C-alpha positions as semicolon CSV with decimal commas, in nm:
position;residue;x (nm);y (nm);z (nm)
1;X;4,321;-0,523;-1,374
2;X;4,343;-0,215;-1,153
3;X;3,970;-0,163;-1,205
4;X;3,899;-0,520;-1,095
5;X;4,110;-0,470;-0,782
6;X;3,926;-0,150;-0,694
7;X;3,589;-0,316;-0,738
8;X;3,711;-0,616;-0,539
9;X;3,801;-0,391;-0,248
10;X;3,472;-0,202;-0,281
11;X;3,264;-0,520;-0,287
12;X;3,457;-0,670;0,005
13;X;3,398;-0,347;0,197
14;X;3,024;-0,357;0,120
15;X;3,000;-0,713;0,245
16;X;3,182;-0,632;0,568
17;X;2,959;-0,328;0,624
18;X;2,643;-0,529;0,565
19;X;2,748;-0,804;0,806
20;X;2,838;-0,543;1,067
21;X;2,514;-0,346;1,031
22;X;2,296;-0,657;1,036
23;X;2,459;-0,806;1,342
24;X;2,179;-0,875;1,589
25;X;1,916;-0,733;1,352
26;X;1,587;-0,922;1,338
27;X;1,378;-0,883;1,021
28;X;1,019;-0,768;1,076
29;X;0,883;-0,991;0,802
30;X;0,983;-1,307;0,618
31;X;1,019;-1,098;0,303
32;X;1,275;-0,873;0,475
33;X;1,472;-1,176;0,589
34;X;1,473;-1,327;0,241
35;X;1,581;-0,996;0,085
36;X;1,874;-0,953;0,323
37;X;1,982;-1,315;0,285
38;X;1,970;-1,280;-0,094
39;X;2,178;-0,961;-0,083
40;X;2,446;-1,116;0,138
41;X;2,451;-1,433;-0,075
42;X;2,485;-1,230;-0,396
43;X;2,774;-1,025;-0,259
44;X;2,959;-1,333;-0,137
45;X;2,903;-1,529;-0,457
46;X;3,007;-1,246;-0,688
47;X;3,303;-1,160;-0,464
48;X;3,426;-1,518;-0,490
49;X;3,401;-1,500;-0,869
50;X;3,608;-1,182;-0,878
51;X;3,871;-1,332;-0,648
52;X;3,903;-1,637;-0,870
53;X;3,946;-1,413;-1,173
54;X;4,210;-1,201;-1,003
55;X;4,408;-1,509;-0,900
56;X;4,433;-1,643;-1,252
57;X;4,778;-1,568;-1,387
58;X;4,637;-1,509;-1,734
59;X;4,407;-1,232;-1,619
60;X;4,646;-0,958;-1,726
61;X;4,673;-1,109;-2,074
62;X;4,304;-1,168;-2,127
63;X;4,156;-0,872;-1,943
64;X;4,099;-0,697;-2,270
65;X;3,932;-1,000;-2,423
66;X;3,564;-0,937;-2,484
67;X;3,453;-1,254;-2,302
68;X;3,650;-1,169;-1,989
69;X;3,535;-0,810;-1,995
70;X;3,178;-0,931;-2,032
71;X;3,210;-1,165;-1,734
72;X;3,346;-0,886;-1,515
73;X;3,074;-0,646;-1,629
74;X;2,800;-0,900;-1,551
75;X;2,941;-0,956;-1,203
76;X;2,938;-0,584;-1,129
77;X;2,583;-0,551;-1,266
78;X;2,455;-0,828;-1,039
79;X;2,625;-0,668;-0,740
80;X;2,470;-0,332;-0,824
81;X;2,124;-0,486;-0,869
82;X;2,150;-0,653;-0,531
83;X;2,265;-0,326;-0,374
84;X;1,969;-0,135;-0,519
85;X;1,719;-0,389;-0,386
86;X;1,884;-0,388;-0,045
87;X;1,882;-0,007;-0,029
88;X;1,509;-0,004;-0,102
89;X;1,452;-0,241;0,189
90;X;1,685;-0,040;0,413
91;X;1,517;0,292;0,337
92;X;1,174;0,144;0,405
93;X;1,280;0,194;0,767
94;X;1,184;0,556;0,711
95;X;0,821;0,432;0,698
96;X;0,724;0,659;0,407
97;X;0,364;0,717;0,306
98;X;0,281;0,539;-0,017
99;X;-0,052;0,712;-0,075
100;X;0,107;1,059;-0,043
101;X;0,320;0,996;-0,353
102;X;0,180;1,147;-0,673
103;X;0,262;0,820;-0,852
104;X;0,041;0,614;-0,619
105;X;-0,241;0,467;-0,826
106;X;-0,572;0,550;-0,661
107;X;-0,840;0,291;-0,723
108;X;-1,214;0,266;-0,650
109;X;-1,277;0,402;-0,300
110;X;-0,936;0,568;-0,276
111;X;-1,001;0,758;-0,596
112;X;-1,334;0,881;-0,465
113;X;-1,174;1,001;-0,143
114;X;-0,885;1,181;-0,312
115;X;-0,913;1,295;-0,672
116;X;-0,578;1,378;-0,831
117;X;-0,587;1,527;-1,179
118;X;-0,363;1,744;-1,390
119;X;-0,493;2,081;-1,500
120;X;-0,741;2,070;-1,786
121;X;-0,553;2,157;-2,109
122;X;-0,558;2,530;-2,168
123;X;-0,608;2,619;-1,801
124;X;-0,365;2,760;-1,543
125;X;-0,119;2,840;-1,822
126;X;0,032;3,153;-1,666
127;X;0,075;3,018;-1,315
128;X;0,220;2,688;-1,438
129;X;0,467;2,871;-1,661
130;X;0,567;3,088;-1,367
131;X;0,626;2,787;-1,140
132;X;0,818;2,593;-1,404
133;X;1,036;2,895;-1,483
134;X;1,112;2,939;-1,112
135;X;1,192;2,569;-1,066
136;X;1,427;2,557;-1,367
137;X;1,615;2,867;-1,253
138;X;1,897;2,713;-1,051
139;X;2,109;3,028;-1,030
140;X;2,225;3,134;-0,681
141;X;1,980;3,424;-0,667
142;X;1,668;3,217;-0,738
143;X;1,428;3,177;-0,442
144;X;1,452;2,841;-0,268
145;X;1,083;2,823;-0,181
146;X;0,773;2,889;-0,388
147;X;0,476;2,910;-0,153
148;X;0,150;2,893;-0,349
149;X;-0,144;2,988;-0,131
150;X;-0,510;3,046;-0,199
151;X;-0,850;2,986;-0,046
152;X;-1,004;2,639;-0,020
153;X;-1,123;2,509;-0,354
154;X;-0,912;2,742;-0,567
155;X;-0,732;2,454;-0,742
156;X;-0,395;2,450;-0,565
157;X;-0,374;2,069;-0,551
158;X;-0,440;2,029;-0,922
159;X;-0,158;2,274;-0,992
160;X;0,077;2,092;-0,752
161;X;-0,008;1,757;-0,911
162;X;0,060;1,901;-1,257
163;X;0,397;2,034;-1,140
164;X;0,496;1,699;-0,987
165;X;0,401;1,509;-1,301
166;X;0,582;1,763;-1,518
167;X;0,917;1,718;-1,344
168;X;0,877;1,342;-1,295
169;X;0,766;1,236;-1,641
170;X;0,755;1,527;-1,887
171;X;1,091;1,696;-1,848
172;X;1,279;1,834;-2,146
173;X;1,653;1,795;-2,225
174;X;1,723;2,147;-2,101
175;X;1,586;2,086;-1,752
176;X;1,840;2,144;-1,475
177;X;1,610;2,011;-1,204
178;X;1,413;1,690;-1,149
179;X;1,148;1,586;-0,899
180;X;1,332;1,474;-0,588
181;X;1,038;1,403;-0,359
182;X;0,673;1,484;-0,300
183;X;0,398;1,460;-0,040
184;X;0,030;1,520;-0,115
185;X;-0,146;1,581;0,215
186;X;-0,506;1,465;0,261
187;X;-0,724;1,432;0,568
188;X;-0,888;1,127;0,409
189;X;-0,603;0,893;0,511
190;X;-0,421;0,876;0,843
191;X;-0,075;0,860;0,687
192;X;-0,138;1,170;0,474
193;X;-0,274;1,395;0,750
194;X;0,017;1,371;0,995
195;X;0,298;1,625;0,969
196;X;0,556;1,378;1,100
197;X;0,511;1,168;0,784
198;X;0,610;1,443;0,540
199;X;0,988;1,472;0,575
200;X;1,052;1,099;0,611
201;X;0,853;1,035;0,292
202;X;1,028;1,310;0,095
203;X;1,368;1,188;0,219
204;X;1,284;0,834;0,107
205;X;1,200;0,960;-0,243
206;X;1,518;1,169;-0,259
207;X;1,736;0,875;-0,153
208;X;1,603;0,671;-0,444
209;X;1,685;0,955;-0,686
210;X;2,026;1,069;-0,557
211;X;2,288;0,801;-0,487
212;X;2,526;1,035;-0,304
213;X;2,248;1,142;-0,067
214;X;2,142;0,779;-0,015
215;X;2,496;0,683;0,087
216;X;2,501;0,953;0,355
217;X;2,145;0,886;0,467
218;X;2,238;0,525;0,542
219;X;2,448;0,658;0,831
220;X;2,160;0,865;0,975
221;X;1,971;0,780;1,292
222;X;1,635;0,651;1,172
223;X;1,487;0,687;1,521
224;X;1,432;1,049;1,418
225;X;1,137;0,940;1,202
226;X;0,910;0,960;1,508
227;X;1,047;1,292;1,634
228;X;0,932;1,645;1,557
229;X;0,964;1,811;1,218
230;X;1,265;2,024;1,313
231;X;1,462;1,717;1,425
232;X;1,366;1,527;1,109
233;X;1,475;1,815;0,887
234;X;1,816;1,833;1,052
235;X;1,897;1,462;1,089
236;X;1,727;1,313;0,784
237;X;1,758;1,590;0,526
238;X;1,999;1,875;0,599
239;X;2,292;1,684;0,751
240;X;2,296;1,398;0,494
241;X;2,244;1,643;0,207
242;X;2,534;1,860;0,318
243;X;2,757;1,555;0,372
244;X;2,676;1,430;0,022
245;X;2,798;1,749;-0,147
246;X;3,155;1,627;-0,226
247;X;3,018;1,324;-0,411
248;X;2,736;1,516;-0,580
249;X;2,964;1,797;-0,698
250;X;3,279;1,599;-0,774
251;X;3,299;1,711;-1,139
252;X;3,304;2,092;-1,183
253;X;3,263;2,053;-1,558
254;X;2,946;1,847;-1,515
255;X;2,724;2,016;-1,253
256;X;2,482;1,784;-1,071
257;X;2,105;1,812;-1,119
258;X;1,898;2,010;-0,871
259;X;1,601;1,846;-0,702
260;X;1,249;1,981;-0,658
261;X;1,044;1,890;-0,349
262;X;0,664;1,927;-0,385
263;X;0,448;1,942;-0,069
264;X;0,078;2,001;-0,131
265;X;-0,223;2,100;0,083
266;X;-0,065;2,156;0,423
267;X;-0,405;2,279;0,544
268;X;-0,517;1,913;0,524
269;X;-0,282;1,821;0,812
270;X;-0,454;1,756;1,146
271;X;-0,513;2,056;1,369
272;X;-0,258;2,333;1,326
273;X;0,009;2,085;1,219
274;X;0,020;2,216;0,862
275;X;0,083;2,577;0,960
276;X;0,338;2,469;1,219
277;X;0,516;2,249;0,963
278;X;0,537;2,535;0,715
279;X;0,660;2,771;0,986
280;X;0,939;2,531;1,086
281;X;1,028;2,462;0,722
282;X;1,058;2,832;0,641
283;X;1,263;2,902;0,954
284;X;1,498;2,611;0,890
285;X;1,547;2,705;0,525
286;X;1,612;3,066;0,621
287;X;1,897;2,963;0,852
288;X;2,037;2,679;0,637
289;X;2,048;2,831;0,290
290;X;2,402;2,719;0,209
291;X;2,358;2,369;0,353
292;X;2,063;2,299;0,123
293;X;2,202;2,425;-0,206
294;X;2,066;2,208;-0,484
295;X;1,716;2,170;-0,336
296;X;1,407;2,377;-0,412
297;X;1,069;2,353;-0,238
298;X;0,724;2,406;-0,388
299;X;0,458;2,422;-0,114
300;X;0,083;2,489;-0,123
301;X;-0,161;2,577;0,154
302;X;-0,442;2,810;0,246
303;X;-0,347;3,172;0,320
304;X;-0,190;3,223;0,662
305;X;-0,138;3,592;0,755
306;X;0,088;3,497;1,046
307;X;0,327;3,315;0,813
308;X;0,332;3,605;0,569
309;X;0,440;3,822;0,859
310;X;0,705;3,567;0,955
311;X;0,851;3,569;0,605
312;X;0,857;3,948;0,603
313;X;1,070;3,936;0,918
314;X;1,341;3,722;0,757
315;X;1,659;3,893;0,647
316;X;1,691;3,682;0,331
317;X;1,356;3,771;0,181
318;X;1,482;3,692;-0,167
319;X;1,464;3,324;-0,074
320;X;1,086;3,327;-0,077
321;X;0,818;3,393;-0,332
322;X;0,459;3,428;-0,216
323;X;0,212;3,379;-0,495
324;X;-0,163;3,425;-0,452
325;X;-0,411;3,270;-0,692
326;X;-0,647;3,557;-0,770
327;X;-1,015;3,468;-0,838
328;X;-1,039;3,679;-1,153
329;X;-0,742;3,496;-1,305
330;X;-0,919;3,164;-1,253
331;X;-1,241;3,263;-1,432
332;X;-1,123;3,177;-1,782
333;X;-0,972;2,851;-1,658
334;X;-1,301;2,753;-1,495
335;X;-1,486;2,838;-1,816
336;X;-1,259;2,594;-2,000
337;X;-1,314;2,326;-1,732
338;X;-1,693;2,362;-1,733
339;X;-1,701;2,357;-2,112
340;X;-1,524;2,020;-2,101
341;X;-1,750;1,879;-1,826
342;X;-2,085;2,034;-1,928
343;X;-2,059;2,076;-2,306
344;X;-2,438;2,087;-2,356
345;X;-2,455;2,413;-2,155
346;X;-2,168;2,588;-2,333
347;X;-2,272;2,902;-2,517
348;X;-2,601;2,961;-2,335
349;X;-2,664;3,260;-2,109
350;X;-2,692;3,041;-1,799
351;X;-2,345;2,905;-1,864
352;X;-2,189;3,251;-1,850
353;X;-2,371;3,328;-1,526
354;X;-2,254;2,998;-1,379
355;X;-1,893;3,083;-1,459
356;X;-1,939;3,419;-1,286
357;X;-2,085;3,251;-0,978
358;X;-1,779;3,032;-0,928
359;X;-1,581;3,339;-0,818
360;X;-1,260;3,163;-0,910
361;X;-1,332;2,859;-0,691
362;X;-1,267;2,531;-0,870
363;X;-1,443;2,348;-0,586
364;X;-1,762;2,536;-0,680
365;X;-1,734;2,423;-1,040
366;X;-1,651;2,064;-0,941
367;X;-1,943;2,052;-0,695
368;X;-2,187;2,178;-0,959
369;X;-2,066;1,905;-1,194
370;X;-2,122;1,637;-0,924
371;X;-2,458;1,790;-0,832
372;X;-2,591;1,781;-1,187
373;X;-2,442;1,442;-1,277
374;X;-2,721;1,247;-1,105
375;X;-2,997;1,412;-1,307
376;X;-3,116;1,396;-1,667
377;X;-3,031;1,692;-1,896
378;X;-3,386;1,829;-1,870
379;X;-3,366;1,829;-1,490
380;X;-3,016;1,976;-1,500
381;X;-3,150;2,282;-1,681
382;X;-3,416;2,336;-1,414
383;X;-3,169;2,290;-1,129
384;X;-2,921;2,529;-1,284
385;X;-3,194;2,788;-1,338
386;X;-3,296;2,761;-0,971
387;X;-2,935;2,795;-0,861
388;X;-2,886;3,109;-1,067
389;X;-3,215;3,257;-0,946
390;X;-3,124;3,197;-0,582
391;X;-2,804;3,395;-0,630
392;X;-2,931;3,744;-0,556
393;X;-2,782;4,059;-0,697
394;X;-2,626;4,126;-0,359
395;X;-2,445;3,793;-0,382
396;X;-2,313;3,874;-0,727
397;X;-2,204;4,216;-0,610
398;X;-2,016;4,063;-0,318
399;X;-1,797;3,869;-0,559
400;X;-1,630;4,189;-0,670
401;X;-1,549;4,276;-0,308
402;X;-1,362;3,952;-0,249
403;X;-1,634;3,758;-0,061
404;X;-1,586;3,455;-0,283
405;X;-1,749;3,210;-0,045
406;X;-2,089;3,378;-0,091
407;X;-2,143;3,192;-0,417
408;X;-2,023;2,862;-0,271
409;X;-2,255;2,916;0,026
410;X;-2,544;2,967;-0,215
411;X;-2,461;2,642;-0,391
412;X;-2,434;2,447;-0,066
413;X;-2,760;2,601;0,055
414;X;-2,942;2,495;-0,260
415;X;-2,807;2,140;-0,235
416;X;-2,928;2,124;0,125
417;X;-3,265;2,283;0,047
418;X;-3,326;2,025;-0,224
419;X;-3,225;1,738;0,008
420;X;-3,459;1,868;0,284
421;X;-3,742;1,985;0,058
422;X;-3,998;1,730;0,183
423;X;-4,008;1,898;0,526
424;X;-4,022;2,247;0,675
425;X;-3,772;2,353;0,944
426;X;-4,051;2,338;1,203
427;X;-4,124;1,970;1,137
428;X;-3,963;1,686;1,329
429;X;-3,859;1,514;1,005
430;X;-3,651;1,817;0,909
431;X;-3,478;1,827;1,249
432;X;-3,407;1,452;1,236
433;X;-3,236;1,490;0,902
434;X;-3,035;1,786;1,023
435;X;-2,918;1,576;1,320
436;X;-2,811;1,304;1,077
437;X;-2,610;1,557;0,876
438;X;-2,448;1,695;1,191
439;X;-2,360;1,345;1,310
440;X;-2,196;1,267;0,975
441;X;-1,961;1,559;1,048
442;X;-1,915;1,532;1,427
443;X;-1,836;1,168;1,497
444;X;-1,491;1,099;1,638
445;X;-1,415;0,904;1,322
446;X;-1,598;0,887;0,993
447;X;-1,849;0,604;1,026
448;X;-2,140;0,437;0,848
449;X;-2,500;0,546;0,801
450;X;-2,612;0,255;1,020
451;X;-2,397;0,365;1,316
452;X;-2,511;0,726;1,269
453;X;-2,874;0,612;1,263
454;X;-2,824;0,398;1,575
455;X;-2,662;0,687;1,763
456;X;-2,973;0,893;1,688
457;X;-3,212;0,598;1,746
458;X;-3,372;0,628;1,403
459;X;-3,411;0,409;1,096
460;X;-3,106;0,348;0,878
461;X;-3,323;0,409;0,571
462;X;-3,361;0,776;0,664
463;X;-2,984;0,823;0,690
464;X;-2,926;0,636;0,364
465;X;-3,176;0,852;0,177
466;X;-3,026;1,174;0,310
467;X;-2,679;1,061;0,205
468;X;-2,812;0,990;-0,144
469;X;-2,973;1,334;-0,163
470;X;-2,643;1,495;-0,062
471;X;-2,440;1,308;-0,324
472;X;-2,274;1,629;-0,446
473;X;-2,103;1,691;-0,111
474;X;-2,097;1,355;0,071
475;X;-2,024;1,000;-0,040
476;X;-1,993;0,651;0,103
477;X;-1,647;0,494;0,116
478;X;-1,556;0,134;0,041
479;X;-1,602;0,031;0,405
480;X;-1,929;0,221;0,446
481;X;-1,795;0,536;0,612
482;X;-1,955;0,867;0,514
483;X;-1,699;1,116;0,383
484;X;-1,699;1,474;0,253
485;X;-1,556;1,558;-0,086
486;X;-1,408;1,882;0,042
487;X;-1,348;2,045;0,380
488;X;-1,521;2,362;0,264
489;X;-1,858;2,189;0,315
490;X;-1,777;2,110;0,679
491;X;-1,656;2,468;0,724
492;X;-1,987;2,591;0,583
493;X;-2,203;2,377;0,814
494;X;-2,001;2,474;1,123
495;X;-2,029;2,848;1,051
496;X;-2,361;2,987;1,176
497;X;-2,332;3,305;0,974
498;X;-2,298;3,108;0,651
499;X;-2,524;2,804;0,692
500;X;-2,823;2,958;0,874
501;X;-3,082;2,694;0,967
502;X;-2,842;2,416;0,872
503;X;-2,577;2,533;1,120
504;X;-2,427;2,272;1,348
505;X;-2,352;2,383;1,703
506;X;-2,068;2,136;1,728
507;X;-2,026;2,154;2,106
508;X;-2,395;2,094;2,171
509;X;-2,408;1,809;1,921
510;X;-2,120;1,642;2,104
511;X;-2,353;1,639;2,408
512;X;-2,610;1,453;2,201
513;X;-2,353;1,193;2,094
514;X;-2,207;1,160;2,445
515;X;-2,552;1,094;2,592
516;X;-2,626;0,848;2,312
517;X;-2,301;0,664;2,387
518;X;-2,388;0,635;2,757
519;X;-2,736;0,510;2,668
520;X;-2,596;0,241;2,436
521;X;-2,343;0,129;2,696
522;X;-2,608;0,125;2,967
523;X;-2,833;-0,101;2,759
524;X;-2,563;-0,308;2,589
525;X;-2,283;-0,373;2,836
526;X;-2,305;-0,666;3,076
527;X;-2,090;-0,915;3,260
528;X;-1,921;-1,169;3,029
529;X;-2,056;-0,994;2,721
530;X;-1,874;-1,238;2,491
531;X;-2,032;-1,542;2,665
532;X;-1,693;-1,700;2,730
533;X;-1,765;-2,046;2,877
534;X;-1,447;-2,076;3,082
535;X;-1,211;-1,834;3,251
536;X;-0,928;-2,088;3,219
537;X;-0,893;-2,044;2,842
538;X;-0,669;-1,759;2,729
539;X;-0,819;-1,518;2,477
540;X;-0,544;-1,599;2,227
541;X;-0,638;-1,968;2,245
542;X;-1,010;-1,909;2,189
543;X;-1,054;-1,961;1,814
544;X;-1,411;-1,828;1,801
545;X;-1,366;-1,535;2,038
546;X;-1,332;-1,272;1,765
547;X;-1,657;-1,379;1,598
548;X;-1,832;-1,383;1,935
549;X;-1,708;-1,034;2,019
550;X;-1,831;-0,895;1,686
551;X;-2,169;-1,060;1,741
552;X;-2,220;-0,932;2,096
553;X;-2,057;-0,590;2,060
554;X;-2,233;-0,441;1,755
555;X;-2,077;-0,147;1,567
556;X;-2,269;0,124;1,753
557;X;-2,173;-0,020;2,094
558;X;-1,817;-0,061;1,971
559;X;-1,815;0,305;1,867
560;X;-1,966;0,419;2,198
561;X;-1,711;0,228;2,406
562;X;-1,419;0,378;2,213
563;X;-1,537;0,737;2,178
564;X;-1,759;0,843;2,468
565;X;-1,478;1,042;2,632
566;X;-1,409;1,232;2,309
567;X;-1,768;1,354;2,294
568;X;-1,780;1,432;2,667
569;X;-1,463;1,640;2,652
570;X;-1,594;1,830;2,348
571;X;-1,929;1,914;2,510
572;X;-2,002;2,230;2,712
573;X;-2,108;2,205;3,075
574;X;-2,458;2,317;3,163
575;X;-2,595;2,346;3,517
576;X;-2,800;2,145;3,597
577;X;-2,638;1,901;3,363
578;X;-2,780;1,566;3,259
579;X;-2,449;1,475;3,098
580;X;-2,279;1,476;3,439
581;X;-2,556;1,247;3,563
582;X;-2,498;1,015;3,269
583;X;-2,125;1,007;3,337
584;X;-2,184;0,943;3,707
585;X;-2,426;0,659;3,632
586;X;-2,179;0,508;3,385
587;X;-1,889;0,515;3,631
588;X;-2,094;0,371;3,919
589;X;-2,274;0,094;3,736
590;X;-2,108;0,017;3,403
591;X;-1,738;0,108;3,417
592;X;-1,619;-0,247;3,493
593;X;-1,829;-0,390;3,211
594;X;-1,685;-0,121;2,982
595;X;-1,328;-0,216;3,075
596;X;-1,413;-0,580;2,999
597;X;-1,550;-0,479;2,657
598;X;-1,244;-0,266;2,583
599;X;-1,023;-0,563;2,673
600;X;-1,215;-0,782;2,429
601;X;-1,172;-0,510;2,165
602;X;-0,798;-0,518;2,244
603;X;-0,811;-0,154;2,353
604;X;-0,768;-0,191;2,728
605;X;-0,465;0,039;2,717
606;X;-0,691;0,334;2,626
607;X;-0,905;0,308;2,939
608;X;-0,673;0,511;3,161
609;X;-0,637;0,802;2,919
610;X;-1,013;0,809;2,851
611;X;-1,088;0,827;3,224
612;X;-0,828;1,100;3,259
613;X;-1,002;1,294;2,980
614;X;-1,332;1,261;3,167
615;X;-1,162;1,374;3,488
616;X;-1,023;1,686;3,319
617;X;-1,369;1,769;3,181
618;X;-1,532;1,733;3,523
619;X;-1,266;1,956;3,681
620;X;-1,302;2,222;3,412
621;X;-1,682;2,218;3,445
622;X;-1,655;2,273;3,823
623;X;-1,920;2,018;3,910
624;X;-1,711;1,849;4,173
625;X;-1,989;1,661;4,352
626;X;-2,070;1,445;4,052
627;X;-1,753;1,256;3,973
628;X;-1,400;1,241;4,108
629;X;-1,115;1,053;3,947
630;X;-0,766;1,021;4,087
631;X;-0,500;1,204;3,881
632;X;-0,353;0,874;3,763
633;X;-0,695;0,755;3,647
634;X;-0,677;0,442;3,865
635;X;-0,937;0,536;4,127
636;X;-1,291;0,658;4,059
637;X;-1,533;0,808;4,309
638;X;-1,881;0,894;4,188
639;X;-2,192;1,019;4,363
């Protein structure tokens, strides 16, 4: 009976808390409203049942009866089920990334954009054993952070994915740590390339794993989800974790599990956000060691000498373990991988040379596999022979000196040479195709072959064929956008010393795209572009407006309207400068039509910031007689 009374008080307290917290709260969706209503109804209904039981005078005599015990148990189970469902809804306020979770099932286009695989059996054995041993060592002297860093394409993400799967699904009875949260960064999706999404996602995962932490997190200020990483770490992770310690460690004879946090590929975060995130994380962990006892962090990224220096400056160096994936260690693993993917080459002399050429880069091996996949076995042999022949002795020698990208550069060069083989660099057809390639990589957002072709005023067929010929490094997404398999290809094209004739002068190509945008807007924008018959009908009441807008503002004009300022601001100023003339002409003759189009695209709010961007570019280029814009972007003077 005492147990019933305690649960009665607990349930009554939960109900009062829920009603208090939800006072004045408006659900964002009908599903949220139904979930909350169901939770409140369940609590009230089960509470009433418990009260009726407690008021029965026979309860003391029959409490031990199996039927009565069963009824009470069922009531508590229903209450707990309702609580769990409500907590899931409540913690969705953290707006976690679903795609960043290793358990997210990638399908079709998503799977092509981000390929997550565990290590091929028999590969990465030593490094995986080292990481697992570190993670399972929960003694006070064990480092809190394991930072795994290596060059692009060295297989860090596959290792991180294997670690996450190991501690989520394949743990053994002796494990003292479980996966608490994870975040797999990727530039292919918006929610996985923003640093502000990492902590709130990890915290969401941890709350679903650790009840004591979830109870404390429910009192946190969720407005922090949109603040900087340092604020998120303090308010959403450190403070609730520290406050949960009494409940987590209530039984000294039964120590609580530790939790592993996996954060992969921080170099995929936009700009310098990944390095800055890791810097803040390391600094915060260095100063909050005791407050975060019970948590361990496994992080991967590209090498960052500045961060190595930062770690060396910390007083508690024993907290950190820096582990570098060495190319020579990866050779045997890559041999195993290529044997599984290209079994018909295993054992031949060319196969051994191919393994040597990879220089420890898994991205090299994976690109070769994609490159050969489109061809018949007889053609594959010829292509592989050409690749090996093009790798000069100087290239092979450079591998021993640590210049691992030489071999990858050779592979990328051969792929490009084969795609451009119908033309010489002096021919216009060659230059057109190079402009297509550069546009694939320089647009403000990844877009389709048709938009790329329109921006260059060429046939879509030419862009489509080039994309097909570059299938080993580029692919077409579900919505038609052209994407790269790996950032190392973009890095190669944007580095003149590596890509030679294929080099993209990014700043100058932005001039090409800015001028193309102005040309499309000059020819395409006009008054009442959507052919709206009456100014007395509100846009929201016009049922066919959206179809009309899509018909009269084609994709390339849509792109130009939204992104001209991005290309202008990224372009260098040249004197005399036709780009300034194009901007001046646009502002004098087409700006009002552009604002109308942006309004129809429901992007009117961006107009001010885009004009401000153009103003800043004009000021920095010191061509003051061309265009003047007021600092608030509301007044434009051109001419």
